[in-house]
Tab-separated table of C-alpha atoms and ligand atoms in Angstrom:
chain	number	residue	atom	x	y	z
A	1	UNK	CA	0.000	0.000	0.000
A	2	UNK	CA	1.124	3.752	-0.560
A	3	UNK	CA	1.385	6.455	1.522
A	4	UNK	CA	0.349	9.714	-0.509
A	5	UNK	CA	1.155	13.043	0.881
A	6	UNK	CA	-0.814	15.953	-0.369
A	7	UNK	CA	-0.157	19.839	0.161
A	8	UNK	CA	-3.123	21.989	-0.934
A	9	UNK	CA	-3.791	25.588	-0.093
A	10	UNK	CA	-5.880	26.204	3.060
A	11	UNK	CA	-10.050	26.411	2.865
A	12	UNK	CA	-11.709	29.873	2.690
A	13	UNK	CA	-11.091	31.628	5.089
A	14	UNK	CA	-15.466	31.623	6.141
A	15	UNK	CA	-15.777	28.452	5.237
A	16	UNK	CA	-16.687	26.528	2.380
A	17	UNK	CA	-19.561	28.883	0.192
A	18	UNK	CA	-23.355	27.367	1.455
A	19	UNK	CA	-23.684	27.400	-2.622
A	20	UNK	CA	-21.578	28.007	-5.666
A	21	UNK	CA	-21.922	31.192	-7.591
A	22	UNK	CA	-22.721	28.699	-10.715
A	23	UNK	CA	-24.482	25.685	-10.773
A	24	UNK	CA	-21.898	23.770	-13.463
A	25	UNK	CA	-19.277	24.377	-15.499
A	26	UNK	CA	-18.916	23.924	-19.162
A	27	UNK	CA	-17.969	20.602	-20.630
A	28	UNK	CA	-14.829	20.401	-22.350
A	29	UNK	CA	-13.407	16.998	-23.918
A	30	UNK	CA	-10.746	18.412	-25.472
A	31	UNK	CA	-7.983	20.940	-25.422
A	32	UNK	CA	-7.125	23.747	-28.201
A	33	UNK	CA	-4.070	20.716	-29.469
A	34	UNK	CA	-6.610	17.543	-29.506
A	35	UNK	CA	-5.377	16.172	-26.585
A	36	UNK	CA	-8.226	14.871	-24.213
A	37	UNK	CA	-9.003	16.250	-21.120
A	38	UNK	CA	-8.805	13.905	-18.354
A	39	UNK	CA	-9.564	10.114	-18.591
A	40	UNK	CA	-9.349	8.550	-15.096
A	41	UNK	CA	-11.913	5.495	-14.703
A	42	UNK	CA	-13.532	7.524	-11.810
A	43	UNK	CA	-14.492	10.935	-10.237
A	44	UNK	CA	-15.967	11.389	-6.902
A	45	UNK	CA	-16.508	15.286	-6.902
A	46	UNK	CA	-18.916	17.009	-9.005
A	47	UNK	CA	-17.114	19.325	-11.274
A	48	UNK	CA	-17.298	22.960	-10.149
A	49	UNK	CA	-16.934	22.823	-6.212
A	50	UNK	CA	-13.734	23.469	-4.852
A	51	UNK	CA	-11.720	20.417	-4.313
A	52	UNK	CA	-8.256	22.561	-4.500
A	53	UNK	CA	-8.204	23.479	-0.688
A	54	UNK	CA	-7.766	20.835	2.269
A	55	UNK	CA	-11.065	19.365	2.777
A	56	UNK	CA	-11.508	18.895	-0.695
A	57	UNK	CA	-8.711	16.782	-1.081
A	58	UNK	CA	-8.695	17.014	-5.279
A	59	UNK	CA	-11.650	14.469	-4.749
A	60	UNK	CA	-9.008	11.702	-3.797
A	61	UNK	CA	-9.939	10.335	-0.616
A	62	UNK	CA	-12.518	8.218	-1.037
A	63	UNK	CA	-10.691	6.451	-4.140
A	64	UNK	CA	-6.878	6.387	-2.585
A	65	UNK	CA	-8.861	5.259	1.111
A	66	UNK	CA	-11.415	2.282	-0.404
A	67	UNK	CA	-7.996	0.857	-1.941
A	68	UNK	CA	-6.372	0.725	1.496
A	69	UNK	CA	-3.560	3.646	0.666
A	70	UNK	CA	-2.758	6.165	3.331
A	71	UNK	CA	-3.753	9.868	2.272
A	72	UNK	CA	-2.608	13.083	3.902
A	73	UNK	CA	-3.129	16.321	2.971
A	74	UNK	CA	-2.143	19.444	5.091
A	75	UNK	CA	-1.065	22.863	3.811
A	76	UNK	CA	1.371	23.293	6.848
A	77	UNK	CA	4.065	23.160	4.561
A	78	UNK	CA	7.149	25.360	5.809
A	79	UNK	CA	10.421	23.752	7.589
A	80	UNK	CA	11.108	21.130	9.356
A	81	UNK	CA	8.216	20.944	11.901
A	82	UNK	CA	5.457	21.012	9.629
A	83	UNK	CA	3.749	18.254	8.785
A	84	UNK	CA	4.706	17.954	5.072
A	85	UNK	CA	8.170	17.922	6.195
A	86	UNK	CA	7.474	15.274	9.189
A	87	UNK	CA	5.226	13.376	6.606
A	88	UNK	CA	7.738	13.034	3.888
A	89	UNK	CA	10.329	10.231	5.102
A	90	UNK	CA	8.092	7.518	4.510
A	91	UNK	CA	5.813	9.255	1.669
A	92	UNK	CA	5.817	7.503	-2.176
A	93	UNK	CA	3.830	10.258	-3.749
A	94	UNK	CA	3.832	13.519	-3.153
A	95	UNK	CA	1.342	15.978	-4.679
A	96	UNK	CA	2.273	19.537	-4.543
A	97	UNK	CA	0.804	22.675	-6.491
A	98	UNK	CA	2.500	25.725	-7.544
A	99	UNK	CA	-0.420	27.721	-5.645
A	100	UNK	CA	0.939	26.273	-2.515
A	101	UNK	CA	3.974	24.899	-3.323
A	102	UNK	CA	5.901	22.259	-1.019
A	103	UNK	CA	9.215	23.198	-2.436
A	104	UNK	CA	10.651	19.347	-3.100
A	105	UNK	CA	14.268	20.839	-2.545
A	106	UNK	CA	17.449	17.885	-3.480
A	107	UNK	CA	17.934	18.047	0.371
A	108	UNK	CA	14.114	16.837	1.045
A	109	UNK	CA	14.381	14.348	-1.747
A	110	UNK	CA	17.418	12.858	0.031
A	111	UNK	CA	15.691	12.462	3.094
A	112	UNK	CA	12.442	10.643	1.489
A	113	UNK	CA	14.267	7.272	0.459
A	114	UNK	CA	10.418	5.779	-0.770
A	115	UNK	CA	9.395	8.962	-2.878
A	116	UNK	CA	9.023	7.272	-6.840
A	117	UNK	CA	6.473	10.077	-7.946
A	118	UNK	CA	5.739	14.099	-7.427
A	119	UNK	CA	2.241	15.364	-9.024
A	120	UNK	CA	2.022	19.140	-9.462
A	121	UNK	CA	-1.545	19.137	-9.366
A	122	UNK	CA	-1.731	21.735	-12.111
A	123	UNK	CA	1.733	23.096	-14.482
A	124	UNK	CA	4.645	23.801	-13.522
A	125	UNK	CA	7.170	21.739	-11.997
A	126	UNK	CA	9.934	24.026	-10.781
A	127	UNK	CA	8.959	23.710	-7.063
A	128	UNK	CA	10.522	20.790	-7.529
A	129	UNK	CA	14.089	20.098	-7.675
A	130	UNK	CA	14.379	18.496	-11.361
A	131	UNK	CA	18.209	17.600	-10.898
A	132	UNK	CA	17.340	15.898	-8.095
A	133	UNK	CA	14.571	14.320	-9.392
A	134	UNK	CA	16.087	13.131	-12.151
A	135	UNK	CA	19.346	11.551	-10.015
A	136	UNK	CA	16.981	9.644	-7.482
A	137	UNK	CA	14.745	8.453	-10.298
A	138	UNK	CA	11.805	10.110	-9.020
A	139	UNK	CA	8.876	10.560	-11.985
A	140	UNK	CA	7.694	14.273	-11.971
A	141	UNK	CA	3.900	14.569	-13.680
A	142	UNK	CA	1.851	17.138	-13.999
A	143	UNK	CA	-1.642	18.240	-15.602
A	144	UNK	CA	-0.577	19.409	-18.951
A	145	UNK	CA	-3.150	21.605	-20.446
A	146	UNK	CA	-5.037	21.753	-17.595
A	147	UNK	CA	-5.370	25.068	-16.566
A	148	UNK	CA	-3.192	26.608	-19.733
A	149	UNK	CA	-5.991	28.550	-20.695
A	150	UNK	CA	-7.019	29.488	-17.574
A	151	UNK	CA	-3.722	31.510	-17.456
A	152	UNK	CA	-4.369	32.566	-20.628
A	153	UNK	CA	-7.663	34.450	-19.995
A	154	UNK	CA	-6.521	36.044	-16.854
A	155	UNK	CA	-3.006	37.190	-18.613
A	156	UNK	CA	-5.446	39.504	-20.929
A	157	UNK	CA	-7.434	40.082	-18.032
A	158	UNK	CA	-4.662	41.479	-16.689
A	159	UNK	CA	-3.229	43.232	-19.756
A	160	UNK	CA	-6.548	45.118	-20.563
A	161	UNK	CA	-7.023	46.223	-16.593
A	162	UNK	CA	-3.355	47.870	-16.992
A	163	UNK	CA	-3.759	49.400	-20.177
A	164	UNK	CA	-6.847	50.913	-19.498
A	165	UNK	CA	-6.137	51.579	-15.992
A	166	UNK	CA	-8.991	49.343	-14.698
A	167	UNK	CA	-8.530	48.799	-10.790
A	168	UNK	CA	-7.893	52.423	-9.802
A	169	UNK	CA	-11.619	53.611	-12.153
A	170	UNK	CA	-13.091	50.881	-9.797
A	171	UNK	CA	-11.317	52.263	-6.824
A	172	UNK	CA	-12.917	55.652	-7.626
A	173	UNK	CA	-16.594	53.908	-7.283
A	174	UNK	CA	-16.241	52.238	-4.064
A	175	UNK	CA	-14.082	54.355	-2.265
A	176	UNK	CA	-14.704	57.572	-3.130
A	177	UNK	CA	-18.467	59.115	-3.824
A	178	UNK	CA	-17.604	61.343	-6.024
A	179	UNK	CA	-17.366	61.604	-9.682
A	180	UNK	CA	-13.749	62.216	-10.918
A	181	UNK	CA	-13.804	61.206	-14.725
A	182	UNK	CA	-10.042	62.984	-15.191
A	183	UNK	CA	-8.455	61.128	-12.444
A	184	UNK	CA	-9.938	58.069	-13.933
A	185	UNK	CA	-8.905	58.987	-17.595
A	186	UNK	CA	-5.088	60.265	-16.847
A	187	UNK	CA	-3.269	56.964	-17.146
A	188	UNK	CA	-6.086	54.972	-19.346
A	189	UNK	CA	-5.419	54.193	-23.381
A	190	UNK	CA	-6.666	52.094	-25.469
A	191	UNK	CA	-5.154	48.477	-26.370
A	192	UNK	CA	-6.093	48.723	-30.002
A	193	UNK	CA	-2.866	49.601	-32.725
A	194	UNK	CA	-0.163	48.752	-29.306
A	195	UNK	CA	2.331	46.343	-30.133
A	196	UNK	CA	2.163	42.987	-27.609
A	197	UNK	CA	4.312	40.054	-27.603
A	198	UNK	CA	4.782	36.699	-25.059
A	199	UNK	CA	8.019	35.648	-24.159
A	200	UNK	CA	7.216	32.040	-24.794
A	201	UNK	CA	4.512	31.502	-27.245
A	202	UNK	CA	3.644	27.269	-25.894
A	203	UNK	CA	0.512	26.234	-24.818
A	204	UNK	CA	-0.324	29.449	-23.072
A	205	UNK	CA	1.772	32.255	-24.742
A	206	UNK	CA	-0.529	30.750	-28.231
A	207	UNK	CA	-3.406	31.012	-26.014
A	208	UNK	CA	-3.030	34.468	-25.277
A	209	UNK	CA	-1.636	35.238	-28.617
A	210	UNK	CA	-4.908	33.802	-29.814
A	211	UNK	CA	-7.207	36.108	-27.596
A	212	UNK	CA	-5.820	39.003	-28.748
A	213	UNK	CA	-5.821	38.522	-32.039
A	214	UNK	CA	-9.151	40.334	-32.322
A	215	UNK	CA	-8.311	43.485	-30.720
A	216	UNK	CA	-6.662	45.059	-33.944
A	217	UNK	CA	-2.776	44.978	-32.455
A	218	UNK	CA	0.388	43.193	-33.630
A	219	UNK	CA	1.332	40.249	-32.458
A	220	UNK	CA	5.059	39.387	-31.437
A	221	UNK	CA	6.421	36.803	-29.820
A	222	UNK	CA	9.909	34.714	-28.908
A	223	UNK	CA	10.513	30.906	-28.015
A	224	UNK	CA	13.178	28.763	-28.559
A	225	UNK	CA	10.919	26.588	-30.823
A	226	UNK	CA	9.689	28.762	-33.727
A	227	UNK	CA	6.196	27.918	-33.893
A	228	UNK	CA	4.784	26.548	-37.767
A	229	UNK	CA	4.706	28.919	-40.664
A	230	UNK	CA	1.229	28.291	-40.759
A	231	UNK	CA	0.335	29.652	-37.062
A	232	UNK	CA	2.825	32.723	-37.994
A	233	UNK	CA	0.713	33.304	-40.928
A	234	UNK	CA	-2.574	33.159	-39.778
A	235	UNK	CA	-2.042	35.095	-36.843
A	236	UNK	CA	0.194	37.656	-38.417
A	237	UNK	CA	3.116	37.222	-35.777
A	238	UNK	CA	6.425	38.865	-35.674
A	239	UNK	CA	9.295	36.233	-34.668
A	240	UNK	CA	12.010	37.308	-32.386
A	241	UNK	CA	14.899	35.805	-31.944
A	242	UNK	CA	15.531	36.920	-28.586
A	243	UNK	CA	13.646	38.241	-25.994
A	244	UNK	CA	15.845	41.374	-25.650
A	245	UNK	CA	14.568	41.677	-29.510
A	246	UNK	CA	11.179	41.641	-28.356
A	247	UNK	CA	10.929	43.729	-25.627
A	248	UNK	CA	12.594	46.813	-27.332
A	249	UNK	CA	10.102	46.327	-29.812
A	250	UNK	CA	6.541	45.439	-28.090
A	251	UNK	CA	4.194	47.680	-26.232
A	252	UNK	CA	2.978	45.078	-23.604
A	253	UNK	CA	4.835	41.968	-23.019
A	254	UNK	CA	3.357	39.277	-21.040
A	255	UNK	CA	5.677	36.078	-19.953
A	256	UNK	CA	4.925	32.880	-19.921
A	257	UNK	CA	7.980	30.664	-20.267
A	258	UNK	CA	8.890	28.165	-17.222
A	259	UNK	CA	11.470	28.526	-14.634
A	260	UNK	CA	14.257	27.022	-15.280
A	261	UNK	CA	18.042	28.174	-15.318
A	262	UNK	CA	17.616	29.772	-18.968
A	263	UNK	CA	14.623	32.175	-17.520
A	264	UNK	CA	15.693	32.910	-13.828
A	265	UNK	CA	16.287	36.665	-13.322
A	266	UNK	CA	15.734	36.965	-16.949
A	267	UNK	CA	13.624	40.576	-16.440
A	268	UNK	CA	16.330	42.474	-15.000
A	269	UNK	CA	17.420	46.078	-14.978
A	270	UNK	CA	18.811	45.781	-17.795
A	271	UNK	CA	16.378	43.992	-19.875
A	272	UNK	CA	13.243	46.078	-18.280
A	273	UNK	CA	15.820	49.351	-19.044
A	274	UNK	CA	15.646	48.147	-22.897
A	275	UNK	CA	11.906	48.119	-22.784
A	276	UNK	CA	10.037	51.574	-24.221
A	277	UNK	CA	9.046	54.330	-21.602
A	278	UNK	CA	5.725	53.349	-20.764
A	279	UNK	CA	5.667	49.698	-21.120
A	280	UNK	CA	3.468	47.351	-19.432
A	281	UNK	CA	5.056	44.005	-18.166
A	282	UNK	CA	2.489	40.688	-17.140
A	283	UNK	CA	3.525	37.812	-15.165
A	284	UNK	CA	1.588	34.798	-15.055
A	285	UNK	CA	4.900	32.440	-15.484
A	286	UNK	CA	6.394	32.251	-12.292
A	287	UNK	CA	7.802	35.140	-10.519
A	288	UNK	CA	11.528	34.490	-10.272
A	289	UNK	CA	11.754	34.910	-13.934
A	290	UNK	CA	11.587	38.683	-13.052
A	291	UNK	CA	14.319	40.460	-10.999
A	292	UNK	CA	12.026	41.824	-7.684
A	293	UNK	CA	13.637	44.897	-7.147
A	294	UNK	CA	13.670	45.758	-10.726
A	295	UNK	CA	10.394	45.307	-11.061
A	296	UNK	CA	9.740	47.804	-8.372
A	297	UNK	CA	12.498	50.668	-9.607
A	298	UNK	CA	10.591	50.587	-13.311
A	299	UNK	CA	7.074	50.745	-11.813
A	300	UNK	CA	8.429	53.662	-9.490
A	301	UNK	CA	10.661	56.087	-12.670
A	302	UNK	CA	7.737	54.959	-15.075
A	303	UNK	CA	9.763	52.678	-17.122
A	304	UNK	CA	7.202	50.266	-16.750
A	305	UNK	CA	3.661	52.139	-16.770
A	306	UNK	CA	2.322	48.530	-14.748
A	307	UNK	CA	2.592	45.513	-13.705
A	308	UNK	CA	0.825	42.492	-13.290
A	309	UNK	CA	0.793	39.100	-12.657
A	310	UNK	CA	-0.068	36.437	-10.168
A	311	UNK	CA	3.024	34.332	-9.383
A	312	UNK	CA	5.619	35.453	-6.436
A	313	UNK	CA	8.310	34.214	-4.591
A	314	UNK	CA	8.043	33.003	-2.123
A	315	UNK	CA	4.870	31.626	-2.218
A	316	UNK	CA	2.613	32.741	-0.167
A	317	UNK	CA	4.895	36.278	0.004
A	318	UNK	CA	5.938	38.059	3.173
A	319	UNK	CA	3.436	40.860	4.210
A	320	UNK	CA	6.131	43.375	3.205
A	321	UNK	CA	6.978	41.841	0.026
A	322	UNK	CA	7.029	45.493	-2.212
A	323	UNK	CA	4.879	44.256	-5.374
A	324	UNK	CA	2.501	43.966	-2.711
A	325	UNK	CA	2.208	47.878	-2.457
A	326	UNK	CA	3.971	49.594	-5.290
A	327	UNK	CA	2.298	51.604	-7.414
A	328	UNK	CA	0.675	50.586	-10.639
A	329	UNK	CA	0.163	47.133	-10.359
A	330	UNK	CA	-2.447	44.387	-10.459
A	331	UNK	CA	-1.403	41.678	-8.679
A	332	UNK	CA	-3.437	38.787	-7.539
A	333	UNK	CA	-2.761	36.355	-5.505
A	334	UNK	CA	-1.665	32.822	-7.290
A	335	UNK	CA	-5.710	32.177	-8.899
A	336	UNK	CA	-5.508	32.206	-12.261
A	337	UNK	CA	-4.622	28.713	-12.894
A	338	UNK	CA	-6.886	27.200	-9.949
A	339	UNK	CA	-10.487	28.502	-10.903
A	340	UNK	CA	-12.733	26.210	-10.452
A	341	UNK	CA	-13.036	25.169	-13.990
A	342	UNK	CA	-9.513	24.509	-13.322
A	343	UNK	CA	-9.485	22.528	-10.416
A	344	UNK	CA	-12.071	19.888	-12.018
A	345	UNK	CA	-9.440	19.102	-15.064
A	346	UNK	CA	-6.342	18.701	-12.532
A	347	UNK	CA	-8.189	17.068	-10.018
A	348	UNK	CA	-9.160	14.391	-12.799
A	349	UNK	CA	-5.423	14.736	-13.823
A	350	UNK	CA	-4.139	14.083	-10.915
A	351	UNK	CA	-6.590	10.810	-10.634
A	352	UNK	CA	-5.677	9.703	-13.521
A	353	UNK	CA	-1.704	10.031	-13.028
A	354	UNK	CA	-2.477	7.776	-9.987
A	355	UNK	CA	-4.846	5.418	-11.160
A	356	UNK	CA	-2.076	4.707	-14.267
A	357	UNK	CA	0.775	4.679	-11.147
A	358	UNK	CA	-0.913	2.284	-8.792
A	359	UNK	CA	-1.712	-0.350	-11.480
A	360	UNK	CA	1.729	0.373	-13.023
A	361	UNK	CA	0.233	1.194	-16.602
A	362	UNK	CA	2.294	4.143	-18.143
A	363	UNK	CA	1.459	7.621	-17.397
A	364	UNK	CA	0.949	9.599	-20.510
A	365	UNK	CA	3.570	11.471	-22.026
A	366	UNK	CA	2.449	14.669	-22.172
A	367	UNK	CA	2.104	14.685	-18.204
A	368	UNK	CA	5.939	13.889	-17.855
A	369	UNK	CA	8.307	16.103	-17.079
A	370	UNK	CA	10.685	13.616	-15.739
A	371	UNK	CA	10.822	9.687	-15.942
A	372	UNK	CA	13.536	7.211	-15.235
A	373	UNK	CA	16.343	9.450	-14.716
A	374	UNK	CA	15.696	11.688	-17.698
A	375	UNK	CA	13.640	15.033	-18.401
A	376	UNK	CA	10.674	12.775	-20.758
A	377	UNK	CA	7.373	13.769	-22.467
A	378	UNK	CA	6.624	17.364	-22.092
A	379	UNK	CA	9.357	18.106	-19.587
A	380	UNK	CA	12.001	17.839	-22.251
A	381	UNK	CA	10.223	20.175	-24.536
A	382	UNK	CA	10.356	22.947	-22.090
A	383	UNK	CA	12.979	21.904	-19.210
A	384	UNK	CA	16.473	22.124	-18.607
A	385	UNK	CA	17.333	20.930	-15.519
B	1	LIG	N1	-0.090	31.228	-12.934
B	1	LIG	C1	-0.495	29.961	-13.011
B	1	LIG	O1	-1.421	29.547	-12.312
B	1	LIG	C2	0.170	29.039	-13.963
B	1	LIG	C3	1.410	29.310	-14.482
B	1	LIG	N2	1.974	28.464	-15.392
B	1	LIG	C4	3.333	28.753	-15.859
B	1	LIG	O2	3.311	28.935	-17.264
B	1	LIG	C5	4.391	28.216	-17.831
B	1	LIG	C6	4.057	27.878	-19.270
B	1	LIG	O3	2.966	26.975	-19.317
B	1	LIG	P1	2.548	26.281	-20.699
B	1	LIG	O4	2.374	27.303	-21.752
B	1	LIG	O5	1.416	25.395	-20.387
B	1	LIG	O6	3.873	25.453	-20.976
B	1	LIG	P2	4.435	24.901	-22.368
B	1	LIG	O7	5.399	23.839	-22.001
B	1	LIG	O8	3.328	24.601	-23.308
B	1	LIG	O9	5.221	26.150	-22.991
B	1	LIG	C7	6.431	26.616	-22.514
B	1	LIG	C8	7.160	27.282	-23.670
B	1	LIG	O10	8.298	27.961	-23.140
B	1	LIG	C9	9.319	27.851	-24.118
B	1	LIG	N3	10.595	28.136	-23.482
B	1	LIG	C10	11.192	27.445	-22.485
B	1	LIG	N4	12.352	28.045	-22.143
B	1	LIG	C11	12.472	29.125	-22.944
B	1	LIG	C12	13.475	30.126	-23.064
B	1	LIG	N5	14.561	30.118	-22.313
B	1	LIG	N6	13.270	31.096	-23.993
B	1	LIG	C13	12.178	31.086	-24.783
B	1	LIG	N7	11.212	30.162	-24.701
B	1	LIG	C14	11.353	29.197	-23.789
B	1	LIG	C15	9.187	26.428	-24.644
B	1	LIG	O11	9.814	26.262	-25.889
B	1	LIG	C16	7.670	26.293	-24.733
B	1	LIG	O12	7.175	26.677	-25.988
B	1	LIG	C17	4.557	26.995	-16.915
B	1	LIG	O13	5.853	26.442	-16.989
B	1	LIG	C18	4.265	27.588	-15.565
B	1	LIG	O14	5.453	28.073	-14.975
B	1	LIG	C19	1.301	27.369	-15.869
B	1	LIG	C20	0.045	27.080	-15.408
B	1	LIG	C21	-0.570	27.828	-14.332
């Protein structure tokens, strides 16, 4: 029997809502690629209710408890006290989430002799030590696809609310009664003729690329796989071959290209220095793919005109972390990838990784990011280690 450790993100903070704003969520069998959404043989939540935080356990209980496996889940996550850490020796799975992640650090994975497999219950693996992973033979999976577009719609989200100056208009209505149209105007334009690009144009950056299409601006983007001609074509995209290329040249750039060595402390001075006067800068990647302080000093001369984003470090972020309170920005906190549409695909992804791990049947490949010693399936496609 396995022991499965699970780290999800605490319950609201009032409790679980007496009813959901919706009463279902759309269908969807397939993503924008083909590939299916989940498969596992079983489900025991009703997509739609929120099965991200503790109690709801992804929905895995009942399944991973009728087979006789032991499953904890705690979001005490931090040092070597909490649970996840007192857990771990004796764990074989661990599920972690980049929401909440349990950072699975080559030290940790050294000191759980049993671990063979680390779900990130959603995408993203880098909360994971991938070196390590790879030398101690532990499989890394995750829920490719599943919340891709997810990020994608709250990456224009955020790009629109910037541009056009969103959060501080609505600040005007609820905090103020009165009826200032030229503070609400001064630092609001209009998306339509600016130039945008994604650093990293995979499932997501396409996604987003894709969404703006239809708001009249040109499209530019980087990755170190050129997308097809085709794609380039229809959506009318300039290639750069570097990202200092693009972000001389864009208007708005929005990042979405994993952490890894290549990307860490990639948005520096210098690079956000290179970017126009004025420039608006959204991350929805991971946050340590931006310099923190430099982030700040643009907002502050104007360099950048915003930020955005929903990914810090670390996560959750001190109460004086400084994107917390500089000026114009419009962070979140870590949500867009865990609505509840969201949770209902990796939930099922994360069943299904397990269901194929318990009866020893192979994972699919586009959930791998690691496998028998090697970066495999989708993991070698974007991962260095
Ligand atoms: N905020 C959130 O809730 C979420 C954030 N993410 C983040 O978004 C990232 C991207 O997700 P997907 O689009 O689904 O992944 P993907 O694997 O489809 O695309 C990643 C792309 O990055 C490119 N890339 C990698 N290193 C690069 C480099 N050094 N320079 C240029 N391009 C590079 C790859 O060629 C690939 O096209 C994830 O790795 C994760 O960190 C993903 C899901 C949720």
């Amino acid at each position: 029997m396995a022991k499965i450790l699970c780290v999800l993100y605490d319950d609201p903070a009032d409790g679980f809502p007496p009813r959901y704003a919706r009463d279902d969520i759309p269908t969807i069998d397939r993503y924008p690629d083909g590939q299916s959404t989940p498969t596992p043989e079983g489900l025991d939540f009703r997509p739609g209710e929120l099965v991200g935080s503790v109690s709801g356990g992804l929905g895995l209980r009942n399944f991973l408890e009728r087979a006789g496996h032991e499953f904890v889940v705690t979001s005490d996550k931090e040092g070597p006290d909490s649970v996840f850490e007192r857990e771990l020796p004796d764990a074989d799975v661990v599920i972690s989430q980049p929401f909440w992640p349990a950072y699975l650090t080559s030290d940790l994975i050294a000191k759980a002799p049993r671990l063979r497999l680390a779900i990130t219950a959603g995408i993203g693996s880098d909360h994971v030590d991938l070196k390590a992973a790879v030398e101690n033979k532990v499989t890394v999976a995750e829920a490719t696809y599943s919340n891709s577009i997810s990020v994608a719609e709250h990456a224009v989200m955020q790009i629109l609310a910037l541009v056009r100056d969103y959060l501080p208009a609505h600040r005007l209505v609820t905090d103020d009664r009165g009826w200032h149209i030229a503070d609400a105007a001064q630092r609001s334009y209009d998306l339509e003729g600016m130039a945008v690009g994604v650093m990293a144009a995979g499932r997501i950056g396409v996604a987003v690329l894709r969404r703006l299409a239809p708001f009249d601006v040109t499209l530019h983007y980087t990755d170190k796989n050129r997308l097809p001609i085709e794609l380039e074509e229809e959506l009318n995209l300039v290639f750069h071959e570097d990202v200092r290329s693009l972000a001389s040249a864009v208007d708005v750039l929005s990042i979405h290209a994993p952490l890894h060595p290549e990307t860490k402390g990639l948005f520096d001075d210098e690079l956000i220095g290179s970017m126009k006067r004025g420039s608006y800068l959204v991350n929805t990647a991971r946050a340590a793919i931006c310099d923190r302080d430099a982030v700040v000093r643009a907002v502050e001369s104007g360099r950048l005109a915003g930020y955005a984003g929903d990914v810090w470090y670390p996560q959750p972020p001190p109460a004086d972390h400084p994107w917390r309170n500089m000026p114009h920005q419009g962070m979140t906190p870590h949500v867009s990838g865990t609505t509840l549409s969201a949770q209902a695909r990796y939930a099922a992804a994360t069943r299904e990784i397990l269901e194929n791990w318990l009866a020893g049947t192979p994972i699919r490949d586009e959930y791998l990011i690691v496998d028998q010693g090697h970066l495999a399936g989708s993991g070698s496609r974007s991962y260095t280690t």
